[in-house]
Amino acid sequence: MTLVDQYEPGDARASSGGETRLFRCAHGSDAEYTAMARRAQTLWHQLEDESGEELLLKCGMVWFAQGEDGWEAASERTFAAQGIPCARLDVAEASTLYPSFRGDDLAFVLLELEGGVLRAERSIRTLAAQAVSQGARILRGRARPEGAAVVLEDSTRLEADVVIWACGPWLPELFPDLVSLRVTQQELLFFDGGPDWRRPGIPAWCDYDLSWYGTADVDAFGVKAATDAEGPPLDADADLPTTTRTEADVRAYMHVRFPALADARLVGTRSCRYEITADTHFIAAPHPAQPSVWVVGGGSGHGFKHGPAMAERIAIAIASGTTLPAEFSLGEQPGSQSLRTASSSRTD
Ligand SMILES: Cc1cc2nc3c(=O)[nH]c(=O)nc-3n(C[C@H](O)[C@H](O)[C@H](O)COP(=O)(O)OP(=O)(O)OC[C@H]3O[C@@H](n4cnc5c(N)ncnc54)[C@H](O)[C@@H]3O)c2cc1C
């Protein structure tokens, strides 16, 4: 197997770049994505066992329910059907989870007991190292498709039984007639919450209806808080901005939810690219003119955790000559309930 990438594994310019990602099984009433995340959890643990690296921190994952019968209640029903452990907490119970918490606007809180945080860059580097240890070779270079083949900048031509183009935000420029993605700039802010927020076991959190998410202070990078609302367009090859445009909004949300953090010192900011499909479903389908070529991507701000389970499904489909469900097909798809968070409004 040959892996080609223009950057080193874990590079911050890839959509997978950055220190952490939320790991959650909750996908509202969508049973398929719920089960896929659950399968991915097993496969992440398998990678941990094989590599000896701790990649998935099981600190729990909390959902702040603005209403009695929204995304969180639907997720709870899906969990019950699939035997995924969770707990419904009232606001007083939830306040024991965090060093500072306010939930007077909430109907309830859903705790995914086995959710948590993935160490993103470390996971990518570990995965690449494991692939190499099992015989894969990694080539550095920018590639383009030529029929069913792969051509690198130095004119090296690669041919294979199967070629998979999993190119994140770069997919639309490689396959302009097949892939339509909105590539946006998203910000992550890190705050100094002090030692209380570095305790292990503080759950990651998401407010689906208001489109906010974050983590405790993992690995001393600071308490992470970010809006999931779609940021401004950003070309796949443009430099990632180093200044922040969302700090005031993040602080306003902290004031509502984690009051002690509202004025905390900002210790870091990162930018990353979302590559968003119209319906927030992933893309994984064979090229219509080249059946040995697959196009994979459209992580839509929630793809990281699913990586190993998607890869497994794709491998099975290729080996068995089948295709994946229609929601992963190429071309423009109609919009549906967002699998990321409710809001897609811009924050520029
Ligand atoms: C700020 C932010 C927060 C997120 N939060 C979460 C979260 O909490 N949970 C979650 O599950 N997901 C989350 N996501 C989404 C998730 O990280 C992405 O959907 C996922 O990592 C995309 O992975 P990918 O492999 O498809 O793309 P990428 O990581 O972008 O990988 C594509 C690779 O292809 C290479 N490449 C592209 N074109 C070429 C070419 N022509 N030649 C050679 N190499 C090429 C690139 O260099 C890159 O390494 C978040 C994303 C961002 C930006």
XYZ file of C-alpha atoms and ligand atoms in Angstrom:
401
model
C 0.000 0.000 0.000
C 1.241 3.492 -0.857
C 0.062 6.606 1.008
C 0.684 9.921 -0.741
C 0.425 13.232 1.114
C 1.647 16.722 0.331
C 2.354 17.247 4.080
C 3.688 15.257 7.028
C 1.102 13.246 9.032
C -0.588 15.523 11.581
C 0.149 18.766 9.713
C -1.973 21.661 11.034
C -3.068 22.602 7.499
C -5.054 19.383 7.059
C -8.634 19.327 8.313
C -7.506 16.695 10.832
C -4.874 19.066 12.258
C -4.968 20.335 15.835
C -4.610 18.825 19.267
C -8.044 17.358 19.992
C -11.422 16.329 18.577
C -14.635 15.466 20.387
C -15.615 11.828 20.396
C -19.380 11.287 20.560
C -21.808 8.647 19.449
C -24.847 10.969 19.623
C -26.283 11.742 16.199
C -29.896 12.509 17.132
C -32.216 9.953 15.557
C -29.628 8.848 12.977
C -29.033 5.205 13.899
C -26.436 4.623 11.173
C -23.996 7.361 12.236
C -24.533 6.425 15.888
C -23.578 2.816 15.203
C -20.655 3.903 13.018
C -19.235 6.096 15.802
C -19.629 3.217 18.226
C -17.745 0.918 15.867
C -15.054 3.592 15.425
C -14.603 3.661 19.208
C -13.676 -0.038 19.160
C -11.265 0.553 16.274
C -9.609 3.569 17.988
C -9.056 1.371 21.035
C -7.592 -1.292 18.746
C -5.107 1.277 17.425
C -4.258 2.197 21.031
C -3.637 -1.462 21.870
C -1.446 -1.976 18.799
C 0.580 1.212 19.261
C 0.683 1.619 23.039
C -0.479 5.248 22.634
C -3.370 6.731 24.627
C -5.477 8.398 21.950
C -9.098 8.411 23.131
C -9.620 9.977 26.556
C -12.827 8.589 28.040
C -13.789 11.672 30.026
C -17.435 11.550 28.954
C -19.307 13.833 26.585
C -22.092 16.137 27.707
C -24.966 17.549 25.640
C -26.748 20.668 26.875
C -30.433 20.187 25.988
C -32.257 23.453 25.332
C -35.568 21.589 25.030
C -37.230 18.395 26.178
C -37.560 16.853 22.739
C -34.671 17.945 20.565
C -31.430 16.388 19.342
C -30.465 15.194 22.846
C -33.739 13.339 23.543
C -33.542 11.755 20.083
C -29.941 10.705 20.784
C -31.024 9.233 24.107
C -33.666 7.092 22.343
C -31.113 5.937 19.750
C -28.661 5.066 22.542
C -31.341 3.005 24.293
C -32.022 1.078 21.076
C -28.289 0.389 20.563
C -27.319 -0.246 24.192
C -24.978 2.753 24.370
C -24.548 3.910 27.985
C -25.751 7.414 28.857
C -27.310 9.276 31.768
C -29.940 12.024 31.836
C -28.920 14.601 34.448
C -30.738 17.579 35.876
C -28.931 20.889 36.100
C -27.887 20.402 39.740
C -26.311 17.046 38.891
C -24.600 18.508 35.830
C -23.071 21.301 37.883
C -20.976 18.722 39.750
C -19.225 17.793 36.488
C -17.518 21.159 35.922
C -15.466 23.535 38.103
C -17.842 26.312 37.038
C -21.252 25.780 35.435
C -24.565 27.495 34.844
C -27.523 25.713 33.278
C -30.626 27.709 34.189
C -31.561 27.886 30.479
C -31.386 24.086 30.053
C -34.127 21.448 30.079
C -31.667 18.679 30.975
C -28.164 17.411 30.307
C -27.319 14.161 28.504
C -24.041 12.505 29.498
C -22.487 10.018 27.095
C -20.593 7.920 29.585
C -18.127 6.532 27.048
C -17.713 9.677 24.962
C -14.645 11.841 25.277
C -11.750 13.454 23.466
C -9.452 12.131 20.756
C -5.871 13.370 20.604
C -6.084 14.317 16.931
C -2.538 14.963 15.717
C -1.183 12.150 17.845
C -3.804 9.803 16.370
C -2.838 10.705 12.813
C 0.876 10.276 13.482
C 0.241 6.987 15.270
C -1.932 5.726 12.429
C 0.728 6.611 9.850
C 3.447 4.934 11.914
C 1.347 1.799 12.343
C 0.639 1.695 8.614
C 4.373 1.891 7.872
C 5.127 -0.804 10.458
C 2.665 -3.045 8.599
C 4.307 -2.509 5.227
C 2.812 0.693 3.815
C 5.112 3.282 2.255
C 4.494 7.016 2.538
C 5.387 9.301 -0.357
C 5.563 13.045 0.119
C 4.188 15.042 -2.805
C 1.226 16.758 -4.372
C -0.803 14.398 -6.513
C -3.380 14.746 -9.255
C -5.613 12.178 -10.907
C -4.957 11.072 -14.476
C -7.613 8.572 -15.437
C -7.328 5.805 -12.867
C -3.684 6.671 -12.133
C -2.018 9.084 -9.708
C 0.581 11.546 -10.964
C 2.920 13.409 -8.623
C 4.464 16.835 -9.209
C 7.752 15.248 -10.276
C 5.817 13.240 -12.912
C 6.038 9.970 -10.966
C 3.070 7.902 -12.113
C 1.459 5.464 -9.684
C -1.000 2.771 -10.643
C -2.864 0.462 -8.294
C -5.793 -1.928 -8.155
C -7.641 0.683 -6.104
C -6.927 4.396 -5.678
C -8.650 6.351 -2.892
C -8.630 10.140 -2.999
C -9.259 11.211 0.620
C -8.134 14.814 0.246
C -10.213 16.806 2.716
C -10.691 20.450 1.640
C -8.696 19.844 -1.574
C -11.255 17.420 -3.056
C -13.298 20.019 -4.999
C -10.261 21.251 -6.940
C -9.264 17.668 -7.781
C -12.777 16.609 -8.808
C -14.652 19.827 -9.620
C -17.450 18.047 -11.495
C -18.073 15.507 -8.733
C -17.466 17.180 -5.383
C -19.064 20.294 -4.019
C -17.887 21.363 -0.553
C -17.967 24.619 1.393
C -14.461 25.116 2.782
C -14.566 27.447 5.779
C -12.246 28.865 8.427
C -13.089 27.671 11.932
C -11.498 28.906 15.146
C -10.555 27.153 18.353
C -9.831 29.225 21.455
C -7.899 28.016 24.503
C -8.230 29.620 27.951
C -6.280 29.400 31.185
C -8.811 27.812 33.534
C -6.252 26.959 36.209
C -5.628 23.527 37.748
C -9.334 22.800 38.356
C -9.901 22.424 34.601
C -6.908 20.091 34.196
C -8.449 17.378 36.391
C -8.950 14.160 34.396
C -12.573 13.151 33.833
C -14.141 16.541 33.063
C -16.475 15.799 30.139
C -16.202 17.364 26.714
C -19.383 19.263 25.896
C -21.626 20.378 23.056
C -24.605 22.704 22.888
C -26.262 21.443 19.690
C -28.960 24.125 19.391
C -26.616 27.047 20.087
C -23.664 25.545 18.170
C -20.978 25.693 20.850
C -18.560 22.986 21.917
C -15.383 22.486 23.899
C -13.247 20.476 26.267
C -11.557 20.839 29.640
C -7.831 21.599 29.665
C -6.400 18.529 27.920
C -2.614 18.113 27.877
C -2.132 21.670 29.227
C -3.229 23.342 25.969
C -5.933 25.272 27.867
C -9.707 24.944 28.136
C -11.002 24.708 24.576
C -14.153 26.538 23.455
C -15.359 27.148 19.917
C -18.367 28.012 17.859
C -19.478 25.405 15.386
C -21.289 28.032 13.307
C -19.872 28.135 9.818
C -16.971 30.583 9.458
C -15.967 32.557 6.335
C -14.826 30.745 3.171
C -11.113 29.880 3.114
C -9.294 28.464 0.123
C -7.703 25.052 0.739
C -4.211 26.444 0.036
C -4.594 29.803 1.811
C -2.586 30.430 5.008
C -4.561 29.750 8.176
C -5.305 33.058 9.958
C -3.517 33.525 13.284
C -5.787 36.239 14.716
C -9.189 35.590 16.273
C -12.557 36.972 15.149
C -14.711 34.949 17.581
C -13.227 35.778 21.007
C -16.008 38.166 22.095
C -18.716 35.636 21.136
C -16.891 32.788 22.867
C -16.559 34.844 26.050
C -20.265 35.755 25.910
C -21.150 32.048 25.743
C -18.739 31.228 28.589
C -20.466 33.879 30.670
C -23.733 31.985 30.191
C -22.392 28.446 30.651
C -19.043 28.481 32.512
C -19.047 31.883 34.264
C -15.611 31.565 35.860
C -14.053 31.283 32.396
C -15.675 34.376 30.886
C -12.679 36.562 31.743
C -10.022 33.845 31.745
C -6.741 34.588 29.992
C -6.650 33.514 26.359
C -3.619 31.229 25.991
C -3.971 30.103 22.397
C -5.961 30.216 19.177
C -5.943 27.856 16.214
C -7.658 27.896 12.862
C -8.708 24.843 10.914
C -10.756 24.192 7.792
C -14.169 22.590 7.721
C -15.040 20.903 4.430
C -18.814 20.832 4.514
C -21.277 18.976 2.316
C -24.757 20.424 1.784
C -26.362 17.756 3.990
C -23.375 17.196 6.391
C -23.227 13.552 5.246
C -19.825 12.175 4.306
C -18.745 11.337 0.752
C -17.525 7.819 -0.061
C -18.231 6.539 -3.549
C -16.524 5.188 -6.651
C -15.707 7.577 -9.487
C -18.482 7.204 -12.108
C -15.989 6.815 -14.986
C -13.201 4.975 -13.116
C -14.644 2.216 -10.906
C -11.249 1.488 -9.292
C -11.027 5.086 -8.069
C -12.870 6.132 -4.889
C -13.522 9.664 -3.674
C -13.797 10.031 0.109
C -14.260 13.067 2.349
C -16.811 15.705 3.308
C -16.050 15.350 7.031
C -18.310 18.386 7.577
C -16.876 19.252 10.988
C -17.685 15.854 12.488
C -15.684 13.358 10.456
C -12.608 12.722 12.566
C -14.004 10.231 15.061
C -15.576 8.133 12.292
C -12.304 7.704 10.375
C -11.483 4.072 11.183
C -15.090 2.891 10.842
C -15.534 4.664 7.502
C -12.258 3.146 6.305
C -13.463 -0.294 7.344
C -16.770 0.155 5.520
C -14.981 1.352 2.378
C -12.549 -1.591 2.488
C -15.440 -4.044 2.816
C -17.361 -2.376 -0.027
C -14.316 -2.516 -2.321
C -13.536 -6.146 -1.444
C -17.135 -7.237 -1.961
C -17.818 -5.095 -5.027
C -20.691 -3.280 -3.317
C -21.359 0.400 -2.787
C -22.143 2.334 0.369
C -25.545 3.875 1.201
C -26.895 6.623 -1.045
C -26.215 9.402 1.494
C -22.474 8.978 0.803
C -22.824 9.414 -2.952
C -21.095 12.026 -5.093
C -22.800 15.158 -6.358
C -24.983 17.731 -4.678
C -27.241 16.279 -1.975
C -30.353 17.932 -0.578
C -29.972 19.518 2.871
C -31.233 17.651 5.955
C -30.931 17.969 9.740
C -27.336 18.887 10.461
C -25.280 16.058 11.917
C -22.823 18.607 13.343
C -24.832 21.158 15.308
C -28.046 23.003 14.488
C -26.628 26.298 13.288
C -24.993 26.835 9.944
C -25.057 30.615 10.220
C -21.850 32.448 9.423
C -19.761 34.170 12.109
C -17.637 36.484 9.966
C -11.831 23.154 13.987
C -12.314 21.770 13.681
C -12.959 21.051 14.666
C -13.423 19.759 14.403
N -14.006 19.054 15.408
C -14.321 17.760 15.206
C -14.737 16.973 16.309
O -14.822 17.446 17.437
N -15.029 15.664 16.085
C -14.911 15.103 14.853
O -15.188 13.916 14.711
N -14.518 15.843 13.772
C -14.208 17.141 13.927
N -13.760 17.909 12.887
C -13.809 17.367 11.516
C -12.675 16.453 11.199
O -11.485 16.866 11.826
C -12.496 16.369 9.683
O -13.740 16.123 9.070
C -11.578 15.229 9.314
O -10.417 15.286 10.115
C -11.237 15.291 7.838
O -10.264 14.296 7.567
P -9.842 14.006 6.080
O -8.816 12.948 6.162
O -11.037 13.796 5.216
O -9.187 15.391 5.561
P -7.739 15.997 5.917
O -7.422 15.821 7.333
O -7.722 17.394 5.371
O -6.740 15.089 5.120
C -6.582 15.217 3.742
C -5.129 14.990 3.433
O -4.984 14.943 2.034
C -3.797 15.644 1.695
N -3.953 16.113 0.325
C -4.967 16.862 -0.154
N -4.811 17.069 -1.478
C -3.667 16.435 -1.816
C -2.991 16.289 -3.053
N -3.455 16.802 -4.190
N -1.829 15.567 -3.063
C -1.347 15.023 -1.914
N -1.972 15.152 -0.710
C -3.110 15.838 -0.679
C -3.717 16.766 2.707
O -2.379 17.235 2.827
C -4.238 16.100 3.967
O -3.188 15.556 4.734
C -13.276 19.200 13.109
C -12.625 19.921 12.105
C -12.129 21.190 12.394
C -11.428 21.943 11.311
